[in-house]
Short mmCIF file of C-alpha atoms in Angstrom, two decimals:
data_model
loop_
_atom_site.label_atom_id
_atom_site.label_comp_id
_atom_site.label_asym_id
_atom_site.label_seq_id
_atom_site.Cartn_x
_atom_site.Cartn_y
_atom_site.Cartn_z
CA UNK A 3 72.44 8.05 -31.05
CA UNK A 4 70.62 5.32 -29.18
CA UNK A 5 72.52 2.20 -28.02
CA UNK A 6 70.41 0.30 -30.41
CA UNK A 7 71.97 1.98 -33.46
CA UNK A 8 75.36 1.36 -32.23
CA UNK A 9 74.45 -2.45 -31.92
CA UNK A 10 73.37 -2.50 -35.41
CA UNK A 11 76.62 -0.97 -36.66
CA UNK A 12 78.56 -3.65 -34.59
CA UNK A 13 76.41 -6.52 -35.92
CA UNK A 14 77.19 -5.29 -39.54
CA UNK A 15 80.83 -5.22 -38.84
CA UNK A 16 80.82 -8.69 -37.33
CA UNK A 17 78.85 -9.99 -40.30
CA UNK A 18 81.28 -8.59 -42.66
CA UNK A 19 84.26 -10.16 -40.85
CA UNK A 20 82.52 -13.53 -40.63
CA UNK A 21 81.40 -13.48 -44.20
CA UNK A 22 84.96 -12.99 -45.52
CA UNK A 23 86.29 -15.84 -43.17
CA UNK A 24 83.40 -18.26 -44.02
CA UNK A 25 83.91 -17.44 -48.00
CA UNK A 26 87.58 -18.03 -47.77
CA UNK A 27 87.05 -21.31 -45.80
CA UNK A 28 84.44 -22.52 -48.45
CA UNK A 29 86.58 -21.27 -51.25
CA UNK A 30 89.70 -23.30 -49.74
CA UNK A 31 87.68 -26.37 -49.31
CA UNK A 32 86.65 -26.23 -53.08
CA UNK A 33 90.14 -25.07 -54.39
CA UNK A 34 92.09 -27.95 -52.63
CA UNK A 35 89.53 -30.64 -53.16
CA UNK A 36 89.52 -30.44 -57.00
CA UNK A 37 93.21 -31.08 -57.26
CA UNK A 38 93.09 -33.93 -54.77
CA UNK A 39 90.14 -35.30 -56.71
CA UNK A 40 91.96 -35.08 -59.95
CA UNK A 41 95.20 -36.70 -58.45
CA UNK A 42 93.12 -39.61 -57.02
CA UNK A 43 91.29 -39.90 -60.24
CA UNK A 44 94.47 -40.11 -62.27
CA UNK A 45 95.83 -42.77 -60.04
CA UNK A 46 92.67 -44.91 -60.24
CA UNK A 47 92.25 -44.61 -63.99
CA UNK A 48 95.97 -45.53 -64.56
CA UNK A 49 95.43 -48.48 -62.29
CA UNK A 50 92.28 -49.64 -64.45
CA UNK A 51 94.21 -49.09 -67.67
CA UNK A 52 97.08 -51.32 -66.41
CA UNK A 53 94.83 -53.86 -65.32
CA UNK A 54 92.99 -53.69 -68.75
CA UNK A 55 96.45 -54.08 -70.45
CA UNK A 56 97.17 -57.46 -68.57
CA UNK A 57 94.21 -58.97 -70.65
CA UNK A 58 95.72 -58.10 -74.02
CA UNK A 59 97.04 -61.64 -75.59
CA UNK A 60 100.90 -61.73 -75.64
CA UNK A 61 100.87 -64.49 -78.18
CA UNK A 62 101.12 -61.69 -81.00
CA UNK A 63 103.84 -60.27 -82.91
CA UNK A 64 105.72 -57.72 -80.72
CA UNK A 65 104.78 -54.69 -82.60
CA UNK A 66 101.21 -55.85 -82.64
CA UNK A 67 101.26 -56.68 -78.89
CA UNK A 68 102.52 -53.19 -78.16
CA UNK A 69 99.72 -51.42 -80.45
CA UNK A 70 97.06 -53.67 -78.75
CA UNK A 71 98.43 -52.57 -75.34
CA UNK A 72 98.36 -48.92 -76.32
CA UNK A 73 94.71 -49.32 -77.56
CA UNK A 74 93.46 -50.88 -74.59
CA UNK A 75 95.09 -48.24 -72.30
CA UNK A 76 93.85 -45.37 -74.55
CA UNK A 77 90.30 -46.99 -74.51
CA UNK A 78 90.07 -47.17 -70.63
CA UNK A 79 91.53 -43.64 -70.24
CA UNK A 80 89.07 -41.94 -72.71
CA UNK A 81 86.02 -43.99 -71.37
CA UNK A 82 86.79 -42.33 -68.01
CA UNK A 83 84.68 -39.84 -66.47
CA UNK A 84 87.48 -37.03 -66.97
CA UNK A 85 86.83 -34.49 -69.83
CA UNK A 86 89.69 -34.51 -72.38
CA UNK A 87 90.89 -30.99 -71.32
CA UNK A 88 91.55 -32.13 -67.69
CA UNK A 89 93.76 -35.07 -68.50
CA UNK A 90 96.84 -35.72 -70.66
CA UNK A 91 99.62 -38.18 -71.15
CA UNK A 92 103.05 -37.54 -72.14
CA UNK A 93 104.58 -38.02 -68.66
CA UNK A 94 108.17 -38.41 -68.20
CA UNK A 95 109.44 -42.08 -67.72
CA UNK A 96 109.35 -43.23 -64.05
CA UNK A 97 113.00 -43.89 -63.81
CA UNK A 98 116.19 -44.83 -65.38
CA UNK A 99 116.11 -47.39 -67.94
CA UNK A 100 115.19 -47.94 -71.49
CA UNK A 101 111.71 -47.03 -71.32
CA UNK A 102 109.92 -46.52 -74.68
CA UNK A 103 106.77 -44.49 -75.20
CA UNK A 104 103.81 -46.27 -76.35
CA UNK A 105 102.99 -45.77 -79.92
CA UNK A 106 100.15 -42.97 -79.35
CA UNK A 107 97.68 -44.36 -81.82
CA UNK A 108 94.84 -42.15 -80.40
CA UNK A 109 96.96 -39.20 -80.41
CA UNK A 110 98.20 -39.19 -76.69
CA UNK A 111 100.94 -41.55 -75.36
CA UNK A 112 99.55 -42.65 -71.91
CA UNK A 113 102.65 -44.47 -70.91
CA UNK A 114 105.92 -46.27 -71.44
CA UNK A 115 107.12 -49.90 -71.87
CA UNK A 116 110.54 -51.70 -71.07
CA UNK A 117 111.97 -55.09 -70.64
CA UNK A 118 111.76 -56.26 -67.17
CA UNK A 119 115.40 -56.33 -65.88
CA UNK A 120 114.77 -58.39 -62.90
CA UNK A 121 114.11 -61.63 -65.14
CA UNK A 122 115.14 -60.82 -68.49
CA UNK A 123 114.81 -64.44 -69.67
CA UNK A 124 111.30 -64.28 -69.41
CA UNK A 125 110.85 -61.56 -71.73
CA UNK A 126 108.16 -59.83 -69.66
CA UNK A 127 107.52 -56.22 -69.90
CA UNK A 128 107.00 -53.52 -67.44
CA UNK A 129 104.08 -51.18 -68.39
CA UNK A 130 104.08 -47.52 -67.02
CA UNK A 131 100.66 -45.90 -67.35
CA UNK A 132 100.46 -42.12 -66.46
CA UNK A 133 98.05 -39.48 -66.62
CA UNK A 134 98.88 -35.91 -65.68
CA UNK A 135 97.67 -32.21 -65.95
CA UNK A 136 99.59 -29.04 -65.47
CA UNK A 137 97.66 -27.03 -62.84
CA UNK A 138 99.48 -23.61 -62.95
CA UNK A 139 98.24 -20.17 -61.51
CA UNK A 140 98.72 -18.47 -64.98
CA UNK A 141 98.97 -19.72 -68.69
CA UNK A 142 97.03 -21.36 -71.52
CA UNK A 143 93.56 -22.76 -70.43
CA UNK A 144 94.97 -26.44 -70.73
CA UNK A 145 97.69 -25.70 -68.10
CA UNK A 146 95.78 -23.42 -65.76
CA UNK A 147 93.99 -24.21 -62.51
CA UNK A 148 90.12 -25.26 -63.17
CA UNK A 149 89.23 -23.05 -60.17
CA UNK A 150 91.11 -19.79 -60.38
CA UNK A 151 93.23 -18.92 -57.43
CA UNK A 152 92.24 -16.48 -54.80
CA UNK A 153 94.92 -14.12 -53.87
CA UNK A 154 94.48 -12.33 -50.42
CA UNK A 155 97.41 -10.10 -49.18
CA UNK A 156 100.45 -12.01 -49.27
CA UNK A 157 99.04 -15.70 -49.73
CA UNK A 158 96.96 -17.61 -52.36
CA UNK A 159 94.52 -20.23 -52.17
CA UNK A 160 95.13 -23.02 -53.31
CA UNK A 161 98.94 -22.88 -52.84
CA UNK A 162 100.09 -26.07 -54.28
CA UNK A 163 103.65 -27.44 -54.44
CA UNK A 164 105.66 -26.64 -57.53
CA UNK A 165 108.48 -28.56 -59.22
CA UNK A 166 110.64 -26.60 -61.65
CA UNK A 167 108.34 -23.59 -61.55
CA UNK A 168 105.25 -25.73 -62.45
CA UNK A 169 102.55 -27.48 -60.64
CA UNK A 170 101.83 -30.98 -61.97
CA UNK A 171 99.10 -33.33 -61.01
CA UNK A 172 99.99 -36.81 -61.69
CA UNK A 173 98.82 -40.44 -61.31
CA UNK A 174 100.87 -43.37 -62.28
CA UNK A 175 100.94 -47.09 -62.18
CA UNK A 176 103.63 -49.62 -63.07
CA UNK A 177 102.73 -53.09 -63.77
CA UNK A 178 104.61 -56.30 -64.93
CA UNK A 179 102.86 -57.87 -67.97
#
């Protein structure tokens, strides 16, 4: 065998090793950027929906006011760039207190309301707008990762934090009306 044939074999081995490392790096960039994009989009859309809810006229009957807030929040969320399969409402309340779910006139409740405890004499409300999506390795399509995980040896890409055995991407905004 000539030394040229040995060099060609070494080039093939180097190419195989470099291809795997570049592929894993590229896949990791994609696999981690999509959950980050979703989380930031959820936060931006929830903030936009909360800002739109401020524009609702509070000089209505309380039930009509709450329904108008829900319609405005739902309108903003559904007009966003996110496909319906990539977003969900039904988030847990942001903390203790007497939070009441929005009435979900569009089919999904995107938030909660409660009386502002800091100044109850004003009768002002706190609005919690929240979007979320379960982002698990396995499960139904609506709860699974959009880009499937890459499993190599003992690690997985992406390896996202879990809470109670589930990964949930969530963006929320709380605003005083």
